[in-house]
């Protein structure tokens, strides 16, 4: 179970809206810090734990600065994400580049920033060497394929485009070492939005065993093992969040059991979690502007799937509450929809909610990861503003809403 609480009262929200009209995303700084600390605490036993926040979840410099203040770094997978990280003051080895199908300019930027590069393929050693030069530290992304029994936690790695096979990864470290790379990491990212604690233990076990095997065969000393992201968000009120202290303790036991005997006792643990950090700390706030009763009952918002695509894209559940009606009984059933000319532009289908009146403020929960970030302009929809609810209660505009001029900026009407 987890409680779905919006941290702002209806009155305060109406005050905010006078300045920043709906729809907008608002992030709760306190919650972001809590999530970062929970992760850090779970791994306080590890020699040098670091969370590299996956920038793609919510790419905003203000949020990155919070991550930095909590001792975190970034995980980037595009040139603009690298630049964003740099501009937020996160540079050097605090940046992890975990990209795939990587273009040369991205490698060049990563090298110039001194970022740690995770290579997605064995051929990228040569590509990187040719286009940007080889760094002193290098990491490879492992795809366990069917080396591990396929199960419903890690799905089917053989179907995933990412990473190197087990055979390749041994060659990759050998080649990199021969080419003069001195420091090494190991990476994987095999689970996504996972709420089952065992998923993380399984990942750690696979990776620790692999690291131990590589150490024995190639005498490679791992500076870090990056266990990827994938910590799930309990989107539904009845979902249980990941038990991070339990996971941290379990991974510690595996570390002692598997890594210590091969003298990997200083190997740092890294995560590159995105969703878990900002997801539950973000809310999409919209107003009900229409109520429609045909074959079903609809509530139309001033937001649409351009503001939050997950429900339309994956049928994802996002909890919805109505400001000021948090304790009202949910005895109405609505489809809560946006204005896009796409019938799947629905935030919720057949959702039990309190009676909604036109003018009500609708809070869509857990929208802080892959929410605004996945926004788009299809159908002439403009991306909304992003606000930050600071720890002292102040609200700061951290990205203005797009205007029509922004929308037209890339067009040429003259010829
Ligand atoms: C998206 C992504 C992450 C973060 O995943 P979350 O599910 O947000 O924790 C980490 N690493 C890589 C390579 C990714 O693509």
GROMACS .gro file of C-alpha atoms and ligand atoms in nm:
model
  430
    1UNK     CA    1   0.000   0.000   0.000
    2UNK     CA    2   0.108   0.355  -0.052
    3UNK     CA    3  -0.080   0.671   0.011
    4UNK     CA    4  -0.139   0.908  -0.278
    5UNK     CA    5  -0.100   1.252  -0.128
    6UNK     CA    6  -0.072   1.578  -0.317
    7UNK     CA    7   0.139   1.810  -0.101
    8UNK     CA    8  -0.053   2.131  -0.177
    9UNK     CA    9  -0.392   2.240  -0.045
   10UNK     CA   10  -0.668   2.344  -0.283
   11UNK     CA   11  -0.649   2.708  -0.171
   12UNK     CA   12  -0.275   2.726  -0.219
   13UNK     CA   13  -0.311   2.558  -0.556
   14UNK     CA   14  -0.562   2.819  -0.672
   15UNK     CA   15  -0.313   3.086  -0.566
   16UNK     CA   16  -0.037   2.918  -0.769
   17UNK     CA   17  -0.266   2.895  -1.071
   18UNK     CA   18  -0.328   3.270  -1.066
   19UNK     CA   19   0.036   3.304  -1.160
   20UNK     CA   20   0.092   2.984  -1.356
   21UNK     CA   21  -0.218   2.869  -1.541
   22UNK     CA   22  -0.302   2.501  -1.580
   23UNK     CA   23  -0.195   2.261  -1.704
   24UNK     CA   24   0.149   2.225  -1.544
   25UNK     CA   25   0.378   1.970  -1.390
   26UNK     CA   26   0.486   2.038  -1.035
   27UNK     CA   27   0.768   1.855  -0.856
   28UNK     CA   28   0.801   1.818  -0.480
   29UNK     CA   29   1.162   1.890  -0.387
   30UNK     CA   30   1.128   1.728  -0.047
   31UNK     CA   31   1.009   1.403  -0.198
   32UNK     CA   32   1.292   1.398  -0.455
   33UNK     CA   33   1.544   1.439  -0.174
   34UNK     CA   34   1.372   1.167   0.032
   35UNK     CA   35   1.393   0.924  -0.259
   36UNK     CA   36   1.759   1.000  -0.323
   37UNK     CA   37   1.838   0.957   0.046
   38UNK     CA   38   1.646   0.631   0.072
   39UNK     CA   39   1.857   0.486  -0.208
   40UNK     CA   40   2.180   0.620  -0.060
   41UNK     CA   41   2.093   0.488   0.285
   42UNK     CA   42   2.021   0.140   0.152
   43UNK     CA   43   2.375   0.126   0.013
   44UNK     CA   44   2.562   0.312   0.286
   45UNK     CA   45   2.760  -0.010   0.343
   46UNK     CA   46   2.904  -0.005  -0.010
   47UNK     CA   47   3.259   0.130  -0.060
   48UNK     CA   48   3.151   0.425  -0.276
   49UNK     CA   49   2.786   0.427  -0.364
   50UNK     CA   50   2.664   0.663  -0.631
   51UNK     CA   51   2.328   0.719  -0.791
   52UNK     CA   52   2.354   0.850  -1.146
   53UNK     CA   53   2.010   0.995  -1.203
   54UNK     CA   54   1.876   0.897  -1.546
   55UNK     CA   55   1.828   1.242  -1.692
   56UNK     CA   56   1.568   1.129  -1.943
   57UNK     CA   57   1.309   1.085  -1.666
   58UNK     CA   58   1.278   1.461  -1.610
   59UNK     CA   59   1.548   1.662  -1.783
   60UNK     CA   60   1.547   1.990  -1.594
   61UNK     CA   61   1.858   2.161  -1.455
   62UNK     CA   62   1.685   2.251  -1.127
   63UNK     CA   63   1.611   1.885  -1.065
   64UNK     CA   64   1.967   1.790  -1.159
   65UNK     CA   65   2.099   2.042  -0.907
   66UNK     CA   66   1.894   1.873  -0.635
   67UNK     CA   67   2.047   1.540  -0.738
   68UNK     CA   68   2.394   1.695  -0.719
   69UNK     CA   69   2.329   1.843  -0.376
   70UNK     CA   70   2.235   1.496  -0.255
   71UNK     CA   71   2.564   1.357  -0.384
   72UNK     CA   72   2.432   1.208  -0.705
   73UNK     CA   73   2.549   1.225  -1.063
   74UNK     CA   74   2.378   1.178  -1.396
   75UNK     CA   75   2.318   0.905  -1.647
   76UNK     CA   76   2.295   1.049  -1.997
   77UNK     CA   77   2.215   0.896  -2.331
   78UNK     CA   78   2.221   1.185  -2.576
   79UNK     CA   79   2.428   1.489  -2.656
   80UNK     CA   80   2.171   1.736  -2.515
   81UNK     CA   81   2.152   1.532  -2.193
   82UNK     CA   82   2.530   1.555  -2.159
   83UNK     CA   83   2.516   1.931  -2.212
   84UNK     CA   84   2.227   1.964  -1.966
   85UNK     CA   85   2.428   1.775  -1.706
   86UNK     CA   86   2.730   1.999  -1.768
   87UNK     CA   87   2.520   2.311  -1.738
   88UNK     CA   88   2.370   2.190  -1.413
   89UNK     CA   89   2.725   2.155  -1.280
   90UNK     CA   90   2.755   1.778  -1.301
   91UNK     CA   91   3.073   1.694  -1.491
   92UNK     CA   92   3.360   1.447  -1.506
   93UNK     CA   93   3.307   1.098  -1.371
   94UNK     CA   94   2.986   1.205  -1.205
   95UNK     CA   95   2.841   1.159  -1.553
   96UNK     CA   96   2.777   0.816  -1.692
   97UNK     CA   97   2.709   0.790  -2.063
   98UNK     CA   98   2.491   0.486  -2.115
   99UNK     CA   99   2.368   0.517  -2.466
  100UNK     CA  100   2.324   0.280  -2.756
  101UNK     CA  101   2.358   0.324  -3.131
  102UNK     CA  102   2.578   0.611  -3.016
  103UNK     CA  103   2.676   0.883  -3.265
  104UNK     CA  104   3.034   1.013  -3.273
  105UNK     CA  105   2.953   1.361  -3.141
  106UNK     CA  106   2.806   1.211  -2.825
  107UNK     CA  107   3.124   1.013  -2.758
  108UNK     CA  108   3.332   1.324  -2.827
  109UNK     CA  109   3.132   1.530  -2.578
  110UNK     CA  110   3.149   1.255  -2.318
  111UNK     CA  111   3.527   1.234  -2.359
  112UNK     CA  112   3.566   1.610  -2.334
  113UNK     CA  113   3.359   1.612  -2.016
  114UNK     CA  114   3.561   1.325  -1.870
  115UNK     CA  115   3.243   1.120  -1.834
  116UNK     CA  116   3.245   0.749  -1.769
  117UNK     CA  117   3.139   0.570  -2.085
  118UNK     CA  118   2.940   0.250  -2.088
  119UNK     CA  119   2.984   0.085  -2.425
  120UNK     CA  120   2.682  -0.092  -2.565
  121UNK     CA  121   2.868  -0.305  -2.818
  122UNK     CA  122   3.208  -0.460  -2.878
  123UNK     CA  123   3.245  -0.272  -3.209
  124UNK     CA  124   3.213   0.055  -3.020
  125UNK     CA  125   3.565   0.015  -2.881
  126UNK     CA  126   3.705   0.081  -3.225
  127UNK     CA  127   3.439   0.339  -3.308
  128UNK     CA  128   3.515   0.530  -2.990
  129UNK     CA  129   3.890   0.503  -3.044
  130UNK     CA  130   3.859   0.633  -3.399
  131UNK     CA  131   3.615   0.915  -3.327
  132UNK     CA  132   3.707   1.038  -2.982
  133UNK     CA  133   3.999   0.841  -2.850
  134UNK     CA  134   3.990   0.585  -2.573
  135UNK     CA  135   3.948   0.707  -2.217
  136UNK     CA  136   4.138   0.574  -1.916
  137UNK     CA  137   3.818   0.430  -1.770
  138UNK     CA  138   3.570   0.220  -1.959
  139UNK     CA  139   3.264   0.015  -1.879
  140UNK     CA  140   3.059  -0.231  -2.081
  141UNK     CA  141   2.689  -0.301  -2.074
  142UNK     CA  142   2.612  -0.666  -2.023
  143UNK     CA  143   2.317  -0.841  -2.180
  144UNK     CA  144   2.280  -1.173  -1.999
  145UNK     CA  145   2.086  -1.331  -2.288
  146UNK     CA  146   1.993  -1.689  -2.212
  147UNK     CA  147   2.298  -1.733  -1.990
  148UNK     CA  148   2.049  -1.684  -1.714
  149UNK     CA  149   1.724  -1.869  -1.717
  150UNK     CA  150   1.463  -1.642  -1.867
  151UNK     CA  151   1.211  -1.544  -1.607
  152UNK     CA  152   0.939  -1.287  -1.578
  153UNK     CA  153   1.160  -1.051  -1.379
  154UNK     CA  154   1.423  -0.977  -1.637
  155UNK     CA  155   1.205  -1.075  -1.930
  156UNK     CA  156   1.383  -1.196  -2.240
  157UNK     CA  157   1.726  -1.032  -2.267
  158UNK     CA  158   1.778  -1.213  -2.599
  159UNK     CA  159   1.509  -0.987  -2.746
  160UNK     CA  160   1.670  -0.666  -2.616
  161UNK     CA  161   1.889  -0.457  -2.844
  162UNK     CA  162   2.117  -0.354  -2.559
  163UNK     CA  163   2.451  -0.473  -2.439
  164UNK     CA  164   2.714  -0.733  -2.514
  165UNK     CA  165   2.676  -1.108  -2.497
  166UNK     CA  166   2.867  -1.299  -2.236
  167UNK     CA  167   3.123  -1.420  -2.489
  168UNK     CA  168   3.174  -1.069  -2.627
  169UNK     CA  169   3.215  -0.909  -2.289
  170UNK     CA  170   3.526  -1.114  -2.208
  171UNK     CA  171   3.678  -1.017  -2.543
  172UNK     CA  172   3.580  -0.655  -2.489
  173UNK     CA  173   3.765  -0.623  -2.158
  174UNK     CA  174   4.067  -0.807  -2.300
  175UNK     CA  175   4.080  -0.576  -2.603
  176UNK     CA  176   4.028  -0.261  -2.397
  177UNK     CA  177   4.306  -0.368  -2.162
  178UNK     CA  178   4.539  -0.438  -2.452
  179UNK     CA  179   4.462  -0.094  -2.590
  180UNK     CA  180   4.572   0.066  -2.266
  181UNK     CA  181   4.250   0.126  -2.077
  182UNK     CA  182   4.345   0.122  -1.709
  183UNK     CA  183   4.025   0.141  -1.508
  184UNK     CA  184   3.708  -0.060  -1.551
  185UNK     CA  185   3.343  -0.072  -1.463
  186UNK     CA  186   3.066  -0.314  -1.545
  187UNK     CA  187   2.707  -0.226  -1.623
  188UNK     CA  188   2.370  -0.376  -1.691
  189UNK     CA  189   2.012  -0.260  -1.715
  190UNK     CA  190   1.780  -0.552  -1.741
  191UNK     CA  191   1.470  -0.463  -1.542
  192UNK     CA  192   1.224  -0.181  -1.568
  193UNK     CA  193   0.961  -0.040  -1.335
  194UNK     CA  194   1.018  -0.340  -1.109
  195UNK     CA  195   0.847  -0.355  -0.772
  196UNK     CA  196   0.961  -0.704  -0.674
  197UNK     CA  197   1.262  -0.693  -0.443
  198UNK     CA  198   1.403  -1.017  -0.587
  199UNK     CA  199   1.454  -0.848  -0.923
  200UNK     CA  200   1.735  -0.638  -0.781
  201UNK     CA  201   1.895  -0.926  -0.596
  202UNK     CA  202   1.889  -1.136  -0.911
  203UNK     CA  203   2.051  -0.857  -1.112
  204UNK     CA  204   2.321  -0.812  -0.848
  205UNK     CA  205   2.390  -1.184  -0.837
  206UNK     CA  206   2.430  -1.208  -1.215
  207UNK     CA  207   2.659  -0.907  -1.221
  208UNK     CA  208   2.873  -1.004  -0.923
  209UNK     CA  209   2.924  -1.352  -1.064
  210UNK     CA  210   3.022  -1.207  -1.398
  211UNK     CA  211   3.263  -0.958  -1.240
  212UNK     CA  212   3.423  -1.237  -1.038
  213UNK     CA  213   3.463  -1.451  -1.349
  214UNK     CA  214   3.616  -1.167  -1.550
  215UNK     CA  215   3.849  -1.086  -1.261
  216UNK     CA  216   3.969  -1.445  -1.245
  217UNK     CA  217   4.013  -1.487  -1.620
  218UNK     CA  218   4.147  -1.147  -1.721
  219UNK     CA  219   4.269  -1.000  -1.395
  220UNK     CA  220   4.043  -0.700  -1.443
  221UNK     CA  221   3.988  -0.502  -1.127
  222UNK     CA  222   3.642  -0.350  -1.123
  223UNK     CA  223   3.618   0.001  -0.989
  224UNK     CA  224   3.240  -0.012  -0.999
  225UNK     CA  225   2.945  -0.226  -1.085
  226UNK     CA  226   2.647  -0.032  -1.212
  227UNK     CA  227   2.324  -0.219  -1.149
  228UNK     CA  228   2.122   0.009  -1.378
  229UNK     CA  229   1.783   0.157  -1.302
  230UNK     CA  230   1.446  -0.006  -1.300
  231UNK     CA  231   1.332   0.065  -0.946
  232UNK     CA  232   0.956   0.073  -0.989
  233UNK     CA  233   0.700   0.329  -0.887
  234UNK     CA  234   0.396   0.194  -0.703
  235UNK     CA  235   0.155   0.370  -0.938
  236UNK     CA  236  -0.154   0.208  -0.788
  237UNK     CA  237  -0.246   0.280  -0.427
  238UNK     CA  238  -0.253  -0.093  -0.358
  239UNK     CA  239   0.102  -0.146  -0.492
  240UNK     CA  240   0.385  -0.197  -0.246
  241UNK     CA  241   0.699   0.008  -0.305
  242UNK     CA  242   1.037  -0.163  -0.337
  243UNK     CA  243   1.179  -0.236   0.008
  244UNK     CA  244   1.510  -0.057  -0.038
  245UNK     CA  245   1.662  -0.143   0.301
  246UNK     CA  246   1.587  -0.511   0.231
  247UNK     CA  247   1.734  -0.487  -0.120
  248UNK     CA  248   2.042  -0.305   0.008
  249UNK     CA  249   2.100  -0.568   0.274
  250UNK     CA  250   2.048  -0.852   0.028
  251UNK     CA  251   2.294  -0.702  -0.218
  252UNK     CA  252   2.546  -0.654   0.062
  253UNK     CA  253   2.528  -1.024   0.141
  254UNK     CA  254   2.581  -1.113  -0.225
  255UNK     CA  255   2.873  -0.870  -0.242
  256UNK     CA  256   3.042  -1.035   0.055
  257UNK     CA  257   2.967  -1.381  -0.073
  258UNK     CA  258   3.070  -1.336  -0.439
  259UNK     CA  259   3.302  -1.037  -0.470
  260UNK     CA  260   3.503  -1.053  -0.149
  261UNK     CA  261   3.656  -1.397  -0.221
  262UNK     CA  262   3.805  -1.260  -0.547
  263UNK     CA  263   3.938  -0.950  -0.372
  264UNK     CA  264   3.683  -0.713  -0.521
  265UNK     CA  265   3.627  -0.550  -0.185
  266UNK     CA  266   3.657  -0.188  -0.294
  267UNK     CA  267   3.424  -0.212  -0.595
  268UNK     CA  268   3.170   0.069  -0.585
  269UNK     CA  269   2.800   0.009  -0.642
  270UNK     CA  270   2.621   0.243  -0.873
  271UNK     CA  271   2.261   0.279  -0.972
  272UNK     CA  272   2.118   0.483  -1.255
  273UNK     CA  273   1.764   0.518  -1.138
  274UNK     CA  274   1.535   0.774  -1.295
  275UNK     CA  275   1.172   0.684  -1.252
  276UNK     CA  276   1.196   0.613  -0.880
  277UNK     CA  277   1.365   0.945  -0.803
  278UNK     CA  278   1.129   1.195  -0.964
  279UNK     CA  279   0.827   0.983  -1.065
  280UNK     CA  280   0.635   0.989  -0.736
  281UNK     CA  281   0.749   1.347  -0.672
  282UNK     CA  282   0.578   1.488  -0.981
  283UNK     CA  283   0.215   1.577  -1.044
  284UNK     CA  284   0.030   1.693  -1.351
  285UNK     CA  285  -0.224   1.955  -1.250
  286UNK     CA  286  -0.510   2.026  -1.488
  287UNK     CA  287  -0.857   2.171  -1.478
  288UNK     CA  288  -1.180   2.001  -1.578
  289UNK     CA  289  -1.315   2.219  -1.860
  290UNK     CA  290  -1.590   1.995  -1.996
  291UNK     CA  291  -1.827   1.730  -1.879
  292UNK     CA  292  -1.984   1.513  -2.146
  293UNK     CA  293  -2.244   1.239  -2.120
  294UNK     CA  294  -2.293   1.014  -2.420
  295UNK     CA  295  -2.252   0.637  -2.410
  296UNK     CA  296  -2.012   0.700  -2.127
  297UNK     CA  297  -1.943   0.983  -1.887
  298UNK     CA  298  -1.642   1.197  -1.978
  299UNK     CA  299  -1.448   1.463  -1.799
  300UNK     CA  300  -1.242   1.675  -2.038
  301UNK     CA  301  -0.924   1.837  -1.907
  302UNK     CA  302  -0.717   2.127  -2.029
  303UNK     CA  303  -0.426   1.879  -2.042
  304UNK     CA  304  -0.387   1.599  -2.292
  305UNK     CA  305  -0.154   1.308  -2.369
  306UNK     CA  306   0.103   1.559  -2.496
  307UNK     CA  307   0.153   1.638  -2.125
  308UNK     CA  308   0.158   1.277  -2.008
  309UNK     CA  309   0.172   1.003  -2.261
  310UNK     CA  310   0.208   0.696  -2.040
  311UNK     CA  311  -0.162   0.607  -2.009
  312UNK     CA  312  -0.215   0.629  -2.386
  313UNK     CA  313   0.117   0.465  -2.470
  314UNK     CA  314   0.123   0.177  -2.226
  315UNK     CA  315  -0.224   0.176  -2.073
  316UNK     CA  316  -0.039   0.285  -1.760
  317UNK     CA  317  -0.232   0.359  -1.444
  318UNK     CA  318  -0.190   0.704  -1.292
  319UNK     CA  319  -0.381   0.778  -0.977
  320UNK     CA  320  -0.616   1.075  -0.998
  321UNK     CA  321  -0.750   1.291  -0.719
  322UNK     CA  322  -0.966   1.601  -0.723
  323UNK     CA  323  -0.840   1.899  -0.523
  324UNK     CA  324  -1.064   1.957  -0.223
  325UNK     CA  325  -1.247   1.627  -0.277
  326UNK     CA  326  -0.976   1.397  -0.144
  327UNK     CA  327  -1.208   1.245   0.112
  328UNK     CA  328  -1.525   1.236  -0.096
  329UNK     CA  329  -1.654   0.891  -0.184
  330UNK     CA  330  -1.570   0.767  -0.533
  331UNK     CA  331  -1.919   0.683  -0.653
  332UNK     CA  332  -1.896   0.814  -1.007
  333UNK     CA  333  -1.729   0.644  -1.302
  334UNK     CA  334  -1.557   0.855  -1.565
  335UNK     CA  335  -1.324   0.848  -1.858
  336UNK     CA  336  -1.088   1.138  -1.793
  337UNK     CA  337  -0.976   1.265  -2.130
  338UNK     CA  338  -0.763   1.519  -2.313
  339UNK     CA  339  -0.832   1.713  -2.629
  340UNK     CA  340  -0.614   1.533  -2.881
  341UNK     CA  341  -0.784   1.394  -3.192
  342UNK     CA  342  -0.686   1.045  -3.080
  343UNK     CA  343  -0.932   0.827  -2.899
  344UNK     CA  344  -0.659   0.689  -2.674
  345UNK     CA  345  -0.601   1.036  -2.530
  346UNK     CA  346  -0.743   0.926  -2.195
  347UNK     CA  347  -0.576   0.968  -1.857
  348UNK     CA  348  -0.813   0.715  -1.707
  349UNK     CA  349  -1.083   0.482  -1.835
  350UNK     CA  350  -1.382   0.376  -1.623
  351UNK     CA  351  -1.218   0.533  -1.319
  352UNK     CA  352  -1.414   0.555  -0.994
  353UNK     CA  353  -1.389   0.914  -0.878
  354UNK     CA  354  -1.586   1.160  -0.671
  355UNK     CA  355  -1.842   1.369  -0.859
  356UNK     CA  356  -1.639   1.606  -1.076
  357UNK     CA  357  -1.770   1.950  -1.166
  358UNK     CA  358  -1.644   2.171  -1.445
  359UNK     CA  359  -1.377   2.395  -1.288
  360UNK     CA  360  -1.245   2.127  -1.052
  361UNK     CA  361  -0.870   2.086  -1.029
  362UNK     CA  362  -0.755   1.739  -1.124
  363UNK     CA  363  -0.430   1.601  -0.989
  364UNK     CA  364  -0.264   1.323  -1.185
  365UNK     CA  365  -0.013   1.151  -0.958
  366UNK     CA  366   0.330   0.996  -1.015
  367UNK     CA  367   0.381   1.199  -1.332
  368UNK     CA  368   0.735   1.315  -1.249
  369UNK     CA  369   0.918   1.066  -1.469
  370UNK     CA  370   0.859   1.028  -1.842
  371UNK     CA  371   0.577   1.279  -1.805
  372UNK     CA  372   0.671   1.624  -1.928
  373UNK     CA  373   0.983   1.463  -2.074
  374UNK     CA  374   0.783   1.261  -2.325
  375UNK     CA  375   0.582   1.565  -2.425
  376UNK     CA  376   0.527   1.638  -2.790
  377UNK     CA  377   0.363   1.889  -3.021
  378UNK     CA  378   0.138   1.666  -3.229
  379UNK     CA  379  -0.195   1.824  -3.307
  380UNK     CA  380  -0.054   2.167  -3.227
  381UNK     CA  381  -0.036   2.098  -2.856
  382UNK     CA  382   0.211   2.308  -2.660
  383UNK     CA  383   0.420   2.167  -2.379
  384UNK     CA  384   0.327   2.288  -2.033
  385UNK     CA  385   0.532   2.464  -1.770
  386UNK     CA  386   0.723   2.282  -1.497
  387UNK     CA  387   0.712   2.412  -1.140
  388UNK     CA  388   0.912   2.320  -0.835
  389UNK     CA  389   0.755   2.312  -0.490
  390UNK     CA  390   1.057   2.401  -0.281
  391UNK     CA  391   1.117   2.266   0.067
  392UNK     CA  392   1.030   2.604   0.216
  393UNK     CA  393   0.690   2.597   0.044
  394UNK     CA  394   0.777   2.847  -0.228
  395UNK     CA  395   0.688   2.763  -0.584
  396UNK     CA  396   0.940   2.828  -0.858
  397UNK     CA  397   0.891   2.822  -1.232
  398UNK     CA  398   1.164   2.589  -1.360
  399UNK     CA  399   1.049   2.577  -1.722
  400UNK     CA  400   0.804   2.812  -1.880
  401UNK     CA  401   0.517   2.684  -2.088
  402UNK     CA  402   0.569   2.678  -2.463
  403UNK     CA  403   0.411   2.954  -2.664
  404UNK     CA  404   0.282   2.953  -3.018
  405UNK     CA  405   0.601   3.133  -3.118
  406UNK     CA  406   0.800   2.834  -2.993
  407UNK     CA  407   0.578   2.611  -3.199
  408UNK     CA  408   0.635   2.816  -3.514
  409UNK     CA  409   1.004   2.880  -3.449
  410UNK     CA  410   1.129   2.599  -3.673
  411UNK     CA  411   0.899   2.683  -3.964
  412UNK     CA  412   0.972   2.910  -4.256
  413UNK     CA  413   0.671   3.099  -4.389
  414UNK     CA  414   0.865   3.319  -4.629
  415UNK     CA  415   0.922   3.101  -4.930
  416LIG     C1  416   1.598   0.465  -1.867
  416LIG     C2  417   1.728   0.416  -1.825
  416LIG     C3  418   1.760   0.415  -1.691
  416LIG     C4  419   1.665   0.456  -1.583
  416LIG     O1  420   1.561   0.366  -1.574
  416LIG     P1  421   1.448   0.390  -1.465
  416LIG     O2  422   1.346   0.287  -1.501
  416LIG     O3  423   1.401   0.528  -1.485
  416LIG     O4  424   1.509   0.370  -1.333
  416LIG     C5  425   1.887   0.375  -1.655
  416LIG     N1  426   1.976   0.336  -1.747
  416LIG     C6  427   1.947   0.334  -1.877
  416LIG     C7  428   2.051   0.292  -1.972
  416LIG     C8  429   1.823   0.375  -1.921
  416LIG     O5  430   1.796   0.372  -2.051
   0.00000   0.00000   0.00000
